[in-house]
Short mmCIF file of C-alpha atoms in Angstrom, two decimals:
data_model
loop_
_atom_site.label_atom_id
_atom_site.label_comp_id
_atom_site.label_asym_id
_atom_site.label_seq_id
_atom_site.Cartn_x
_atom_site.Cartn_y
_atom_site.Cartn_z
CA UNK U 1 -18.76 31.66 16.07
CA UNK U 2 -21.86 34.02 16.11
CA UNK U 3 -24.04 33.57 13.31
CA UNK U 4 -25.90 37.10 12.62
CA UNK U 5 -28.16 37.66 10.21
CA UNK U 6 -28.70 41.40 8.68
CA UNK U 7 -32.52 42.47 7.32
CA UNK U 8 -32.98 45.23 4.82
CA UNK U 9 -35.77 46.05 3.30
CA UNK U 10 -34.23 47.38 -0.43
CA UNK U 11 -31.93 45.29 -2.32
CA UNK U 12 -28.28 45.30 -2.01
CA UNK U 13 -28.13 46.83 -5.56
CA UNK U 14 -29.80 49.73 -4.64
CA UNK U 15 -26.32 51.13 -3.45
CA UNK U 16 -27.48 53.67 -0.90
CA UNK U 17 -25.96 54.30 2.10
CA UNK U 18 -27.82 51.52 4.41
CA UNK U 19 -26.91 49.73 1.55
CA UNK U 20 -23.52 50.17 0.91
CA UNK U 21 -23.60 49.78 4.72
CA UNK U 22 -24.72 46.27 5.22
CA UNK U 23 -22.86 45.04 2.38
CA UNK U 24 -19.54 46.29 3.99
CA UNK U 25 -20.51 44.56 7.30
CA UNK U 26 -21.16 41.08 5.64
CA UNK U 27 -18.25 40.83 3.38
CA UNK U 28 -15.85 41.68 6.45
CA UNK U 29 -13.31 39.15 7.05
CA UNK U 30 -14.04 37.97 11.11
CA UNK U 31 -13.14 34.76 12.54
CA UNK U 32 -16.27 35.56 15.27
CA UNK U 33 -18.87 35.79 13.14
CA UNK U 34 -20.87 34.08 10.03
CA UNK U 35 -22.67 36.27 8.41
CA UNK U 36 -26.09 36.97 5.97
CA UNK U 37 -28.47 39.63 4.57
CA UNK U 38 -31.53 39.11 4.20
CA UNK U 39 -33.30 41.45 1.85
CA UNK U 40 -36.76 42.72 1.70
CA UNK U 41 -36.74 42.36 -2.40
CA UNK U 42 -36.18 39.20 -4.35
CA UNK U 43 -32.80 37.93 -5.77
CA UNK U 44 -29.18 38.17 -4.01
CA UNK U 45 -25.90 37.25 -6.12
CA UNK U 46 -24.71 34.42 -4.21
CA UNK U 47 -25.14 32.20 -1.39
CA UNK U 48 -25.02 35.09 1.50
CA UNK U 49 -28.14 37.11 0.64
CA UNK U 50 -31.32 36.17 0.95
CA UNK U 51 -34.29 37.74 -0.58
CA UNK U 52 -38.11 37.56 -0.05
CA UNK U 53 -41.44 38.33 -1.88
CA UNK U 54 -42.42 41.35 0.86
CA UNK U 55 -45.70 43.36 0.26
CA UNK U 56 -44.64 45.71 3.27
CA UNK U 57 -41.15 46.52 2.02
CA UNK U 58 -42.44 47.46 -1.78
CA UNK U 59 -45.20 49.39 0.74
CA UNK U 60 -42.27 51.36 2.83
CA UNK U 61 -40.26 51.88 -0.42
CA UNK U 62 -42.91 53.05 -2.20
CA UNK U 63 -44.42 55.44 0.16
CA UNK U 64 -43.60 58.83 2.04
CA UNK U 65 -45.86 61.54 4.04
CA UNK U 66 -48.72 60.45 6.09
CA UNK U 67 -48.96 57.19 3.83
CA UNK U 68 -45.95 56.00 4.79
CA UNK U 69 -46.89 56.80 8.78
CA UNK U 70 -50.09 54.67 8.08
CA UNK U 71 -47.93 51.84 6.39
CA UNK U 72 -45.77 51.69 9.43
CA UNK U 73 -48.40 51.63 11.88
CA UNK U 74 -49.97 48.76 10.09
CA UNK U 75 -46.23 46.88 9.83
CA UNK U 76 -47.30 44.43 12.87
CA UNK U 77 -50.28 42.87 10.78
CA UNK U 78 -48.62 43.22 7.53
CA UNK U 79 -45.22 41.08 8.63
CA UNK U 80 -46.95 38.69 9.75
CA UNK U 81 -48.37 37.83 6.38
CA UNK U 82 -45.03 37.96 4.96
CA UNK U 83 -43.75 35.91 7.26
CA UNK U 84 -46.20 33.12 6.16
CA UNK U 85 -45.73 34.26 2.33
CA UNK U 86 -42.16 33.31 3.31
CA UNK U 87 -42.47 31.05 5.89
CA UNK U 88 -39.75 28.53 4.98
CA UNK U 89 -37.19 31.31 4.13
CA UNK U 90 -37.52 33.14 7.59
CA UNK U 91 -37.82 30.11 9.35
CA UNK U 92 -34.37 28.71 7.98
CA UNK U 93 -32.88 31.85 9.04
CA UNK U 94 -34.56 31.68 12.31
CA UNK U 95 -32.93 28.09 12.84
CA UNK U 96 -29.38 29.13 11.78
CA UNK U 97 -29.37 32.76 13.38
CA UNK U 98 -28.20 33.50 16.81
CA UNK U 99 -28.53 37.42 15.84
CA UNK U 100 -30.81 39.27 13.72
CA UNK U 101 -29.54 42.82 13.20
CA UNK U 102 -32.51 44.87 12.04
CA UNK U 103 -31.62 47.97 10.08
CA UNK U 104 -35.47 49.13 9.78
CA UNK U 105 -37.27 48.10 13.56
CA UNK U 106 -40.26 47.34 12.11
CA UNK U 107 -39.27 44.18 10.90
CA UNK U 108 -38.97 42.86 14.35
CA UNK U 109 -42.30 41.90 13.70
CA UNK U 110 -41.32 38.99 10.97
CA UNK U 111 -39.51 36.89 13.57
CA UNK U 112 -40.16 34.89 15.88
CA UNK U 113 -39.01 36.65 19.06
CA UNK U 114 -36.69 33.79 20.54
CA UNK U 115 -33.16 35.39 18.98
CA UNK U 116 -30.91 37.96 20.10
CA UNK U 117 -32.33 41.25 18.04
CA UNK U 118 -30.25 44.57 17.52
CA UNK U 119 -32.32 47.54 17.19
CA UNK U 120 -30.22 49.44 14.71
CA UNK U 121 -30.13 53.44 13.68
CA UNK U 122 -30.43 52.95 10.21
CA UNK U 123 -33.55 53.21 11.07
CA UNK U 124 -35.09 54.89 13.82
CA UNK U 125 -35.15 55.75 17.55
CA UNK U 126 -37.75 57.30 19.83
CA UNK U 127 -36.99 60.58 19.17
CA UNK U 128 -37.11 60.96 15.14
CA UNK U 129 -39.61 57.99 14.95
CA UNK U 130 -42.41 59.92 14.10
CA UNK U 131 -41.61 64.00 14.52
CA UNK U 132 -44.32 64.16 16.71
CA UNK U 133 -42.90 64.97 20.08
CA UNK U 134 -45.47 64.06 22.10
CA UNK U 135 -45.43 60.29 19.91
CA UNK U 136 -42.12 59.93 20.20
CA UNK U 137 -42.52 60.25 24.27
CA UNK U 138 -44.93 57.90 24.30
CA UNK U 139 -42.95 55.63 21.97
CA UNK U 140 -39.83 55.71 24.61
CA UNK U 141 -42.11 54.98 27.57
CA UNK U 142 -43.50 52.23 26.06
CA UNK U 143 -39.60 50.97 24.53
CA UNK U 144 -38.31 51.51 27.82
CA UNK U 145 -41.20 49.52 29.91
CA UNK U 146 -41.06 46.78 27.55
CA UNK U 147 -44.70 47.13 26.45
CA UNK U 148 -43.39 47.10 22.76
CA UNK U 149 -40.15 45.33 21.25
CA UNK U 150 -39.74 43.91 24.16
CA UNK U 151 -37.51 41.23 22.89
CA UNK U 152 -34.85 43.92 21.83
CA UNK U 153 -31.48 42.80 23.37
CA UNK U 154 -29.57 45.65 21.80
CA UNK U 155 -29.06 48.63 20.16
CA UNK U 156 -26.70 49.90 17.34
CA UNK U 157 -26.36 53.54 17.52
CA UNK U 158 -24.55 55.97 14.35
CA UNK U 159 -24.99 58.82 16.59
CA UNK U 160 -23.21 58.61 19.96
CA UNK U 161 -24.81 62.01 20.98
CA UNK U 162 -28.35 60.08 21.06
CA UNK U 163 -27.01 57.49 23.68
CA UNK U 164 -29.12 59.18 26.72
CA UNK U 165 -32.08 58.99 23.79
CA UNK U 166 -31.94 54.80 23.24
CA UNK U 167 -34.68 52.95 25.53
CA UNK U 168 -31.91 49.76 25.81
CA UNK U 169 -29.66 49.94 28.41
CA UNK U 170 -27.67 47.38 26.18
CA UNK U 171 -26.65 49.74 23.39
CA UNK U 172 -23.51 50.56 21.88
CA UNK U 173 -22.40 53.41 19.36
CA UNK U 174 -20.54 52.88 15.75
CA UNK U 175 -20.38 55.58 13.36
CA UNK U 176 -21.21 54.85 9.37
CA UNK U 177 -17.55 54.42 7.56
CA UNK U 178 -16.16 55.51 4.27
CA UNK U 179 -13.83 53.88 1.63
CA UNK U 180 -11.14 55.97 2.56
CA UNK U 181 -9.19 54.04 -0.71
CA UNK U 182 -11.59 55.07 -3.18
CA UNK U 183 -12.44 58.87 -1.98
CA UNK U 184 -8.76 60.46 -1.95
CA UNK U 185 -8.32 64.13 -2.85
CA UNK U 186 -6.46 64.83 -5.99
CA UNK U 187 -4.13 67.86 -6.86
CA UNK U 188 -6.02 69.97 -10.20
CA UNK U 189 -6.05 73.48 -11.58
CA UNK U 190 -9.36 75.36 -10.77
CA UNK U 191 -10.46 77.48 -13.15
CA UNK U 192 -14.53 77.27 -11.90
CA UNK U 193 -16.12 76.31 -9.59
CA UNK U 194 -17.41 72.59 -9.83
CA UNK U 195 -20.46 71.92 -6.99
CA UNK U 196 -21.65 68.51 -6.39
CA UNK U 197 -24.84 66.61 -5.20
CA UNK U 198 -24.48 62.91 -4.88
CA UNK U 199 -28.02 61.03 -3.11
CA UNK U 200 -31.40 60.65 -4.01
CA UNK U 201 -33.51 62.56 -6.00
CA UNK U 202 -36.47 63.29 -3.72
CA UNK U 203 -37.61 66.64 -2.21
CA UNK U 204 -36.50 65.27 1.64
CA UNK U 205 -33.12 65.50 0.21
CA UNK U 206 -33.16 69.58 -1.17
CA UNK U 207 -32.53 68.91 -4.38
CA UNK U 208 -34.95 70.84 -6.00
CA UNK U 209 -34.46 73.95 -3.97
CA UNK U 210 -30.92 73.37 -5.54
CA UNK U 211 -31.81 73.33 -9.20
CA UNK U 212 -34.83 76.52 -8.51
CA UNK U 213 -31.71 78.36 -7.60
CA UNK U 214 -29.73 77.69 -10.42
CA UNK U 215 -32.73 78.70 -12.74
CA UNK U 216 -33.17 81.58 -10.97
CA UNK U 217 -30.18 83.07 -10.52
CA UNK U 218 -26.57 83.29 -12.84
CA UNK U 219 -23.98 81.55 -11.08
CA UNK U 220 -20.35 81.30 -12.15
CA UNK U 221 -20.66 77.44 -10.60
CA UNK U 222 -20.41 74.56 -12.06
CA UNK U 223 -23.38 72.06 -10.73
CA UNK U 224 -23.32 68.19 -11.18
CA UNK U 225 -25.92 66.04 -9.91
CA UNK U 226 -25.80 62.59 -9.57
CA UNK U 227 -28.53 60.13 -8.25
CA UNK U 228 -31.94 58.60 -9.53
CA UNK U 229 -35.69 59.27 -8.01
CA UNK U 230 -38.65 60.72 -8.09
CA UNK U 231 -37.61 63.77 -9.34
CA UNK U 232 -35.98 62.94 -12.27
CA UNK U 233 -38.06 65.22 -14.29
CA UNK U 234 -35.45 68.28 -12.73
CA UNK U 235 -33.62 67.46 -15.66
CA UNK U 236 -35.60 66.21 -19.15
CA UNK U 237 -35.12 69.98 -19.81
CA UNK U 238 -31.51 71.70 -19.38
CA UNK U 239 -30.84 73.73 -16.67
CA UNK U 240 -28.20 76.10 -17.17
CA UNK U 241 -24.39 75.01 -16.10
CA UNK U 242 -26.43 71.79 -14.76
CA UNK U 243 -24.79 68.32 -15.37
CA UNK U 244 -26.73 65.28 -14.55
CA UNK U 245 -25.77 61.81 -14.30
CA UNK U 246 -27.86 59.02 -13.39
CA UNK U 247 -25.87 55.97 -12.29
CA UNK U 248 -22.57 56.50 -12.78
CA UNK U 249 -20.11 53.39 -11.23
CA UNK U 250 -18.28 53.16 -8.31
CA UNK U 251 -14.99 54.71 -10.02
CA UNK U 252 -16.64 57.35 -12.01
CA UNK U 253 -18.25 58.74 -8.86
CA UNK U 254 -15.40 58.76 -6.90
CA UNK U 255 -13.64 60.98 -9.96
CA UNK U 256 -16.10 62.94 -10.18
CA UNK U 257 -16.05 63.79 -6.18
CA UNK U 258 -12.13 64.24 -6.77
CA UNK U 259 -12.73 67.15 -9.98
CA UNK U 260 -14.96 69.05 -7.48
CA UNK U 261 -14.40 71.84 -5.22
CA UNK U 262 -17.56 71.39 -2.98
CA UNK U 263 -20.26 69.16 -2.23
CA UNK U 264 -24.05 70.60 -1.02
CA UNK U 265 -26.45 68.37 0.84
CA UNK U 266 -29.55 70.45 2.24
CA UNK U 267 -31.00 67.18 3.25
CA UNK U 268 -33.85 67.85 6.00
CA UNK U 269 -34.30 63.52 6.86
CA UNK U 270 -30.81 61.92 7.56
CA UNK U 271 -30.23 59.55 10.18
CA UNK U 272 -25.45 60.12 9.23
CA UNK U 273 -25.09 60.72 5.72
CA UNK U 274 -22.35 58.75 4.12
CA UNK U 275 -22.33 60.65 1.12
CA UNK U 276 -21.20 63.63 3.47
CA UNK U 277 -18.04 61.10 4.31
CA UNK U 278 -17.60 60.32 0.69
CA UNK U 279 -17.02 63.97 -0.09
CA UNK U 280 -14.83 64.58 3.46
CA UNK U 281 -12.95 62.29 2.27
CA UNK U 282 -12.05 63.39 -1.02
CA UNK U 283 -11.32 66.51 0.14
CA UNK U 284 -14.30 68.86 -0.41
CA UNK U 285 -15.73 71.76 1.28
CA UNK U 286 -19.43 70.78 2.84
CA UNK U 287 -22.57 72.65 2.82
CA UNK U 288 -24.80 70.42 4.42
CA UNK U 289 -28.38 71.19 6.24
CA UNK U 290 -29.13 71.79 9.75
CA UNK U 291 -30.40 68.15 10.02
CA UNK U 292 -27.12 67.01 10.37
CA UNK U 293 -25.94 69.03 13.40
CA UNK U 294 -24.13 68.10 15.63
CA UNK U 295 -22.96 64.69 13.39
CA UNK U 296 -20.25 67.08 11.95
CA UNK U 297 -19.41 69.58 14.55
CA UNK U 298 -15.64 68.79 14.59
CA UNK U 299 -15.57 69.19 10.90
CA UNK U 300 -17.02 73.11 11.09
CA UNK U 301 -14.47 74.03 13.45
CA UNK U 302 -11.84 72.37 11.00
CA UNK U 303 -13.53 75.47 8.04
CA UNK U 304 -14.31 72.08 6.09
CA UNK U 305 -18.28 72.09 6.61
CA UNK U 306 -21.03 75.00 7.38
CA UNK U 307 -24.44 73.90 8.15
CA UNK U 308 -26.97 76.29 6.11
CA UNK U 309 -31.14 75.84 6.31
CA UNK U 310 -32.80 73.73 3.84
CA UNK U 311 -34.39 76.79 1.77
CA UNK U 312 -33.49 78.37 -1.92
CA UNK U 313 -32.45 81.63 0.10
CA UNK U 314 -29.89 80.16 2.21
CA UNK U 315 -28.83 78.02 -0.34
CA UNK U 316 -28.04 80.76 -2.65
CA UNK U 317 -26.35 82.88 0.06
CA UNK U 318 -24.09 80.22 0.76
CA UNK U 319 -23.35 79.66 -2.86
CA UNK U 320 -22.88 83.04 -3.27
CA UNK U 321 -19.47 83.26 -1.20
CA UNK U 322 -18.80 79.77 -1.91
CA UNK U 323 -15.23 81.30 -3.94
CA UNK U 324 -13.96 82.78 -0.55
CA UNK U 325 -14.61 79.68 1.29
CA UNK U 326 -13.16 77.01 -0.48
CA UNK U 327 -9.59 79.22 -0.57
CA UNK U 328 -8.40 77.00 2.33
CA UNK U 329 -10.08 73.64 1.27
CA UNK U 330 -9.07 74.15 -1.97
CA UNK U 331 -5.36 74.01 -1.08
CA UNK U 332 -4.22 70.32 -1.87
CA UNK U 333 -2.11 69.92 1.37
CA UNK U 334 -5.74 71.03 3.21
CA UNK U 335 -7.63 68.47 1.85
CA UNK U 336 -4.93 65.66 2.06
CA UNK U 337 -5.25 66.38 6.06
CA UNK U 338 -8.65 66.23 5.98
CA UNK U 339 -8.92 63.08 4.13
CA UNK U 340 -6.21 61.45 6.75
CA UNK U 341 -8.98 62.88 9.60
CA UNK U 342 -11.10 60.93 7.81
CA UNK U 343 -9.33 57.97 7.51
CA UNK U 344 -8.51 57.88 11.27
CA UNK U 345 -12.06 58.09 12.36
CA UNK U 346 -14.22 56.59 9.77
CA UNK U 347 -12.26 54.74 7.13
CA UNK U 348 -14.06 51.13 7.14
CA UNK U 349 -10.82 49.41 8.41
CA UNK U 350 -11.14 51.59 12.02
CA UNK U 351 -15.28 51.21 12.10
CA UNK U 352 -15.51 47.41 11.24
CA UNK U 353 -13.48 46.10 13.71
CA UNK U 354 -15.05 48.43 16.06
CA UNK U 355 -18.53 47.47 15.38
CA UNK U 356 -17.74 43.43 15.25
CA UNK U 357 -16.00 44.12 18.92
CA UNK U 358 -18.96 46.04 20.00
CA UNK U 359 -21.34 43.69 18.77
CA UNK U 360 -19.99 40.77 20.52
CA UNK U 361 -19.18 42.02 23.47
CA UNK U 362 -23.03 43.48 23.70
CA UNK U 363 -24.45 39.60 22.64
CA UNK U 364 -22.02 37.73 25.57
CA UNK U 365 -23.25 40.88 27.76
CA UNK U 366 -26.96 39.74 27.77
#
């Protein structure tokens, strides 16, 4: 039996899509491996999740912009401090971990560098590490010489397109899965149009271009927003045929996804976008941002998805002819075959035995 240990620097609570991620991997039932999280965030629920006092994960979560590239440049110096703020915590997991899956690379730099370490996407790879281009060369060459991480036995990719990208000749890919049994279309009259935006509330993520177009302009859609963030303000005034909801649970947001017509995500930072599955799956019509090409290439050609740019003015010209579009995906039979396509490629019962195969036949590879 592997023992593999999983680092994250939020909570488990915080439900997002590393998140909801992680939490799927370690409660999968597998003979070959025992499994852990360890969280950047006090607390954990019960005896699987571990969590630590870290001043660079509060730094990282609380940061963005240029602050947040100067917080990650200082992560060597400022891990190292955690890791003696919380020396008997890592080192336990150091003695009973034969893996340490790192979902942000950074915190490579808490361990001792004696274990197996996977490099995951959830974070980052050389070429979206920084959006500098010239960086990000620099970044591979040094990956790829072993002047930095050098102790990286594998990597984890979402993104199979980015294989010739990875700097590990050990790497493997795995796409991000959905709860296929919880996001299921369902059969309903439409008399409006209900649009819906499920992630955080932060501008990386669009949604204020969103709600400037509804102010501006008099839609005959029906806009719900769920999520939490810094942008909260959007809504402490009413906006319009705007509906907001904060934290709804797990079954309430999969209703909600099921009494909509179409979900928008003009996203411009997203390493796969689960929330993009989640609505896939339920049956909706996408319009999600640029960013995400090619992730969801097959799914255009299906008339399921259109990628738009993240600004107000492609937003609203989307929206605009959103009634002629969603003729096809608003047919129940469509979206039923949709969510089976789905199911078939990224319900969690097809990615988690994939991954767990993957990941242990990269570890007995080394």
């Amino acid at each position: 039996m592997i023992a593999i240990t999983f680092v994250i620097p939020s909570s488990l609570d915080y439900n997002g899509g590393i998140e909801k991620t992680i939490a799927r991997y370690n409660s999968y039932n597998t003979e070959d491996f025992k499994k852990i999280v360890l969280q950047g965030v006090p607390g954990g629920n019960n005896k699987d999740v571990y969590g630590i006092n870290s001043v660079y994960s509060k730094l990282i979560i609380s940061t963005s912009g240029k602050l947040n590239f100067f917080v990650r440049a200082m992560a060597p110096f400022i891990l190292k401090f955690d890791r003696l703020l919380n020396y008997r915590i890592i080192r336990n997991i150091e003695n009973n971990s034969q893996v340490i899956y790192l979902t942000n690379d950074d915190y490579y730099y808490l361990f001792a560098h004696g274990k197996f370490f996977v490099w995951s996407e959830h974070g980052n790879i050389p070429s979206n590490y920084t959006g500098i281009k010239a960086l990000n060369n620099a970044i591979y060459a040094l990956i790829k010489n072993k002047l930095i991480f050098r102790k990286i036995k594998a990597m984890h990719l979402i993104n199979c397109y980015n294989m010739n990208l990875a700097p590990f000749k050990n790497t493997f890919c795995v796409p991000n899965g959905v709860d296929t049994s919880r996001f299921f279309p369902s059969e309903r009259m439409r008399n409006s149009i209900r649009l819906l935006f499920v992630g955080r509330l932060e501008k990386s993520k669009g949604i204020d271009k969103i709600v400037n177009v509804f102010k501006k302009h008099l839609l005959n859609i029906e806009l719900t927003v769920v999520g939490s963030g810094e942008l909260e303000s959007l809504f402490s005034t009413p906006v319009k045929n705007v509906n907001y909801l904060k934290n709804p649970d797990n079954e309430k947001l999969a209703e909600i996804y099921r009494n909509s017509d179409a979900f928008i995500f003009p996203s411009i930072l997203e390493n796969f976008g689960n929330v993009v599955l989640e609505a896939l799956s339920s049956g909706l019509y996408v319009i999600g941002s640029e960013s995400l090409r090619p992730r969801f290439d097959d799914i255009e050609k299906m008339n399921f998805l259109e990628y738009i740019e993240s600004t107000e003015s492609a937003i609203l010209k989307s929206l605009e002819d959103l009634n002629r579009k969603i003729e096809y995906t608003g047919k129940y039979e469509n979206r039923v075959k949709m969510h089976n396509y789905i199911s078939g490629k990224y319900g969690w019962d097809v990615v988690l035995p994939q991954f767990y195969n993957k990941m242990k036949n990269a570890y007995y590879s080394e």
